[in-house]
Amino acid sequence: MREFLSQNSVDYEERNIAKEPRWRASLQALTGEAVVPVLLVGGKQVIGLDEHRMAEALGLDHVERESNRDGLAAPPELAALPNQSDDPTSAALTHFVRRLQREMEYNAAKEGAPYRDGQHDGMRFARDTILRILTGTYEPEEMVIERDKP
């Protein structure tokens, strides 16, 4: 989403709910859920990376589009993880999250394509979730389609 907004010269305020609990709470209060990315414009909400709906909400007639490579850089939490752990589960998760980062970087070096952007989104989601588990900041939540079901 950052890339889309920047490419189209839209000023915005970025709020990373994984790093700031008050922003997560604010998003949940505003939208009723903690699903990202979310674009909020004058009372309109666009959830997800739907460029057509984002352009409509922003009132853009012409949209610049490029491949999504946002968020591929290793976050500081990854470098801060210990190299060894006595707990086998933590050790395995640490190894896996580092491998995910390497896979993301390798994949990003290939040519751009919409399906690759989807892969990046999935790997980012997994990487960031595992980092939250390892750093003790993970908060369990249901998928949007699973909420309020018996």
PDB file of C-alpha atoms in Angstrom, residues 12-134:
ATOM      1  CA  TYR A  12      -0.377   9.551   4.082  1.00  0.00           C
ATOM      2  CA  GLU A  13       0.289   8.597   7.668  1.00  0.00           C
ATOM      3  CA  GLU A  14       1.617   5.068   8.086  1.00  0.00           C
ATOM      4  CA  ARG A  15       0.703   3.096  11.179  1.00  0.00           C
ATOM      5  CA  ASN A  16       2.317  -0.294  11.739  1.00  0.00           C
ATOM      6  CA  ILE A  17      -0.029  -2.130  14.100  1.00  0.00           C
ATOM      7  CA  ALA A  18       2.555  -4.861  14.683  1.00  0.00           C
ATOM      8  CA  LYS A  19       4.919  -2.362  16.279  1.00  0.00           C
ATOM      9  CA  GLU A  20       2.509  -0.060  18.101  1.00  0.00           C
ATOM     10  CA  PRO A  21      -0.303  -1.560  20.238  1.00  0.00           C
ATOM     11  CA  ARG A  22      -2.208   1.751  20.457  1.00  0.00           C
ATOM     12  CA  TRP A  23      -2.481   1.861  16.642  1.00  0.00           C
ATOM     13  CA  ARG A  24      -3.772  -1.724  16.637  1.00  0.00           C
ATOM     14  CA  ALA A  25      -6.396  -0.764  19.227  1.00  0.00           C
ATOM     15  CA  SER A  26      -7.304   2.349  17.231  1.00  0.00           C
ATOM     16  CA  LEU A  27      -7.755   0.314  14.034  1.00  0.00           C
ATOM     17  CA  GLN A  28      -9.909  -2.253  15.846  1.00  0.00           C
ATOM     18  CA  ALA A  29     -12.053   0.515  17.332  1.00  0.00           C
ATOM     19  CA  LEU A  30     -12.459   2.203  13.942  1.00  0.00           C
ATOM     20  CA  THR A  31     -13.006  -0.816  11.694  1.00  0.00           C
ATOM     21  CA  GLY A  32     -14.000  -3.545  14.144  1.00  0.00           C
ATOM     22  CA  GLU A  33     -11.016  -5.711  13.207  1.00  0.00           C
ATOM     23  CA  ALA A  34      -7.227  -5.733  13.028  1.00  0.00           C
ATOM     24  CA  VAL A  35      -6.789  -6.608   9.372  1.00  0.00           C
ATOM     25  CA  VAL A  36      -4.126  -4.882   7.317  1.00  0.00           C
ATOM     26  CA  PRO A  37      -3.470  -3.182   5.063  1.00  0.00           C
ATOM     27  CA  VAL A  38      -6.316  -0.710   5.469  1.00  0.00           C
ATOM     28  CA  LEU A  39      -6.721   2.610   3.702  1.00  0.00           C
ATOM     29  CA  LEU A  40      -9.001   5.105   5.448  1.00  0.00           C
ATOM     30  CA  VAL A  41     -10.035   8.145   3.401  1.00  0.00           C
ATOM     31  CA  GLY A  42     -12.828  10.489   4.445  1.00  0.00           C
ATOM     32  CA  GLY A  43     -14.879   7.751   6.092  1.00  0.00           C
ATOM     33  CA  LYS A  44     -14.203   5.230   3.305  1.00  0.00           C
ATOM     34  CA  GLN A  45     -12.366   2.003   4.119  1.00  0.00           C
ATOM     35  CA  VAL A  46     -10.409  -0.130   1.679  1.00  0.00           C
ATOM     36  CA  ILE A  47      -9.155  -3.377   3.199  1.00  0.00           C
ATOM     37  CA  GLY A  48      -6.435  -5.182   1.280  1.00  0.00           C
ATOM     38  CA  LEU A  49      -4.433  -4.220  -1.773  1.00  0.00           C
ATOM     39  CA  ASP A  50      -7.320  -3.512  -4.143  1.00  0.00           C
ATOM     40  CA  GLU A  51      -5.747  -0.808  -6.299  1.00  0.00           C
ATOM     41  CA  HIS A  52      -8.999  -0.032  -8.125  1.00  0.00           C
ATOM     42  CA  ARG A  53     -10.871   0.591  -4.852  1.00  0.00           C
ATOM     43  CA  MET A  54      -7.916   2.543  -3.399  1.00  0.00           C
ATOM     44  CA  ALA A  55      -7.889   4.798  -6.481  1.00  0.00           C
ATOM     45  CA  GLU A  56     -11.662   5.336  -6.191  1.00  0.00           C
ATOM     46  CA  ALA A  57     -11.437   6.199  -2.479  1.00  0.00           C
ATOM     47  CA  LEU A  58      -8.633   8.666  -3.197  1.00  0.00           C
ATOM     48  CA  GLY A  59     -10.396  10.167  -6.223  1.00  0.00           C
ATOM     49  CA  LEU A  60      -7.523   9.305  -8.557  1.00  0.00           C
ATOM     50  CA  ASP A  61      -8.296   9.368 -12.283  1.00  0.00           C
ATOM     51  CA  HIS A  62      -4.915   7.989 -13.362  1.00  0.00           C
ATOM     52  CA  VAL A  63      -3.053   5.374 -11.339  1.00  0.00           C
ATOM     53  CA  GLU A  64       0.637   4.498 -11.455  1.00  0.00           C
ATOM     54  CA  ARG A  65       1.267   0.815 -10.793  1.00  0.00           C
ATOM     55  CA  GLU A  66       4.447  -1.101 -10.202  1.00  0.00           C
ATOM     56  CA  SER A  67       5.363  -4.368  -8.586  1.00  0.00           C
ATOM     57  CA  ASN A  68       5.061  -4.506  -4.790  1.00  0.00           C
ATOM     58  CA  ARG A  69       8.434  -4.873  -3.094  1.00  0.00           C
ATOM     59  CA  ASP A  70       7.457  -3.047   0.095  1.00  0.00           C
ATOM     60  CA  GLY A  71       8.423  -4.557   3.433  1.00  0.00           C
ATOM     61  CA  LEU A  72      10.949  -7.052   2.093  1.00  0.00           C
ATOM     62  CA  ALA A  73      13.859  -5.650   4.093  1.00  0.00           C
ATOM     63  CA  ALA A  74      14.659  -7.574   7.253  1.00  0.00           C
ATOM     64  CA  PRO A  75      13.042  -5.889  10.268  1.00  0.00           C
ATOM     65  CA  PRO A  76      15.290  -5.033  13.251  1.00  0.00           C
ATOM     66  CA  GLU A  77      13.569  -7.724  15.364  1.00  0.00           C
ATOM     67  CA  LEU A  78      15.031 -10.377  13.063  1.00  0.00           C
ATOM     68  CA  ALA A  79      18.616  -9.261  13.661  1.00  0.00           C
ATOM     69  CA  ALA A  80      17.936  -9.049  17.404  1.00  0.00           C
ATOM     70  CA  LEU A  81      17.013 -12.747  17.685  1.00  0.00           C
ATOM     71  CA  PRO A  82      19.598 -14.874  19.512  1.00  0.00           C
ATOM     72  CA  ASN A  83      21.748 -17.171  17.391  1.00  0.00           C
ATOM     73  CA  GLN A  84      21.124 -20.137  19.692  1.00  0.00           C
ATOM     74  CA  SER A  85      18.344 -21.217  22.012  1.00  0.00           C
ATOM     75  CA  ASP A  86      18.003 -24.017  24.552  1.00  0.00           C
ATOM     76  CA  ASP A  87      14.332 -24.325  23.608  1.00  0.00           C
ATOM     77  CA  PRO A  88      13.996 -26.509  20.482  1.00  0.00           C
ATOM     78  CA  THR A  89      10.761 -24.821  19.382  1.00  0.00           C
ATOM     79  CA  SER A  90      12.278 -21.336  19.623  1.00  0.00           C
ATOM     80  CA  ALA A  91      15.395 -22.552  17.811  1.00  0.00           C
ATOM     81  CA  ALA A  92      13.294 -24.053  15.000  1.00  0.00           C
ATOM     82  CA  LEU A  93      11.115 -20.939  14.665  1.00  0.00           C
ATOM     83  CA  THR A  94      14.204 -18.709  14.630  1.00  0.00           C
ATOM     84  CA  HIS A  95      15.777 -20.816  11.887  1.00  0.00           C
ATOM     85  CA  PHE A  96      12.536 -20.805   9.898  1.00  0.00           C
ATOM     86  CA  VAL A  97      11.919 -17.048  10.172  1.00  0.00           C
ATOM     87  CA  ARG A  98      15.478 -16.381   8.977  1.00  0.00           C
ATOM     88  CA  ARG A  99      14.941 -18.784   6.083  1.00  0.00           C
ATOM     89  CA  LEU A 100      11.695 -16.988   5.206  1.00  0.00           C
ATOM     90  CA  GLN A 101      13.626 -13.721   5.024  1.00  0.00           C
ATOM     91  CA  ARG A 102      16.216 -15.280   2.705  1.00  0.00           C
ATOM     92  CA  GLU A 103      13.417 -16.704   0.517  1.00  0.00           C
ATOM     93  CA  MET A 104      11.812 -13.256   0.327  1.00  0.00           C
ATOM     94  CA  GLU A 105      15.086 -11.651  -0.720  1.00  0.00           C
ATOM     95  CA  TYR A 106      15.761 -14.373  -3.305  1.00  0.00           C
ATOM     96  CA  ASN A 107      12.229 -14.078  -4.701  1.00  0.00           C
ATOM     97  CA  ALA A 108      12.486 -10.277  -4.868  1.00  0.00           C
ATOM     98  CA  ALA A 109      15.606 -10.568  -7.028  1.00  0.00           C
ATOM     99  CA  LYS A 110      13.510 -12.197  -9.779  1.00  0.00           C
ATOM    100  CA  GLU A 111      11.419 -10.232 -12.259  1.00  0.00           C
ATOM    101  CA  GLY A 112       8.213  -8.678 -10.991  1.00  0.00           C
ATOM    102  CA  ALA A 113       4.821 -10.307 -11.512  1.00  0.00           C
ATOM    103  CA  PRO A 114       1.476 -10.021  -9.695  1.00  0.00           C
ATOM    104  CA  TYR A 115       1.708 -13.571  -8.341  1.00  0.00           C
ATOM    105  CA  ARG A 116       5.147 -12.756  -6.881  1.00  0.00           C
ATOM    106  CA  ASP A 117       3.629  -9.833  -5.023  1.00  0.00           C
ATOM    107  CA  GLY A 118       1.127 -12.267  -3.507  1.00  0.00           C
ATOM    108  CA  GLN A 119       3.977 -14.544  -2.483  1.00  0.00           C
ATOM    109  CA  HIS A 120       5.739 -11.597  -0.854  1.00  0.00           C
ATOM    110  CA  ASP A 121       2.591 -10.674   1.062  1.00  0.00           C
ATOM    111  CA  GLY A 122       2.205 -14.246   2.335  1.00  0.00           C
ATOM    112  CA  MET A 123       5.847 -14.535   3.346  1.00  0.00           C
ATOM    113  CA  ARG A 124       5.771 -11.115   5.057  1.00  0.00           C
ATOM    114  CA  PHE A 125       2.667 -12.154   6.998  1.00  0.00           C
ATOM    115  CA  ALA A 126       4.331 -15.404   8.126  1.00  0.00           C
ATOM    116  CA  ARG A 127       7.645 -13.698   8.938  1.00  0.00           C
ATOM    117  CA  ASP A 128       6.048 -10.923  10.957  1.00  0.00           C
ATOM    118  CA  THR A 129       3.756 -13.334  12.841  1.00  0.00           C
ATOM    119  CA  ILE A 130       6.632 -15.649  13.760  1.00  0.00           C
ATOM    120  CA  LEU A 131       8.672 -12.651  14.912  1.00  0.00           C
ATOM    121  CA  ARG A 132       5.781 -11.578  17.161  1.00  0.00           C
ATOM    122  CA  ILE A 133       5.588 -15.112  18.597  1.00  0.00           C
ATOM    123  CA  LEU A 134       9.333 -15.176  19.268  1.00  0.00           C
TER     124      LEU A 134
END
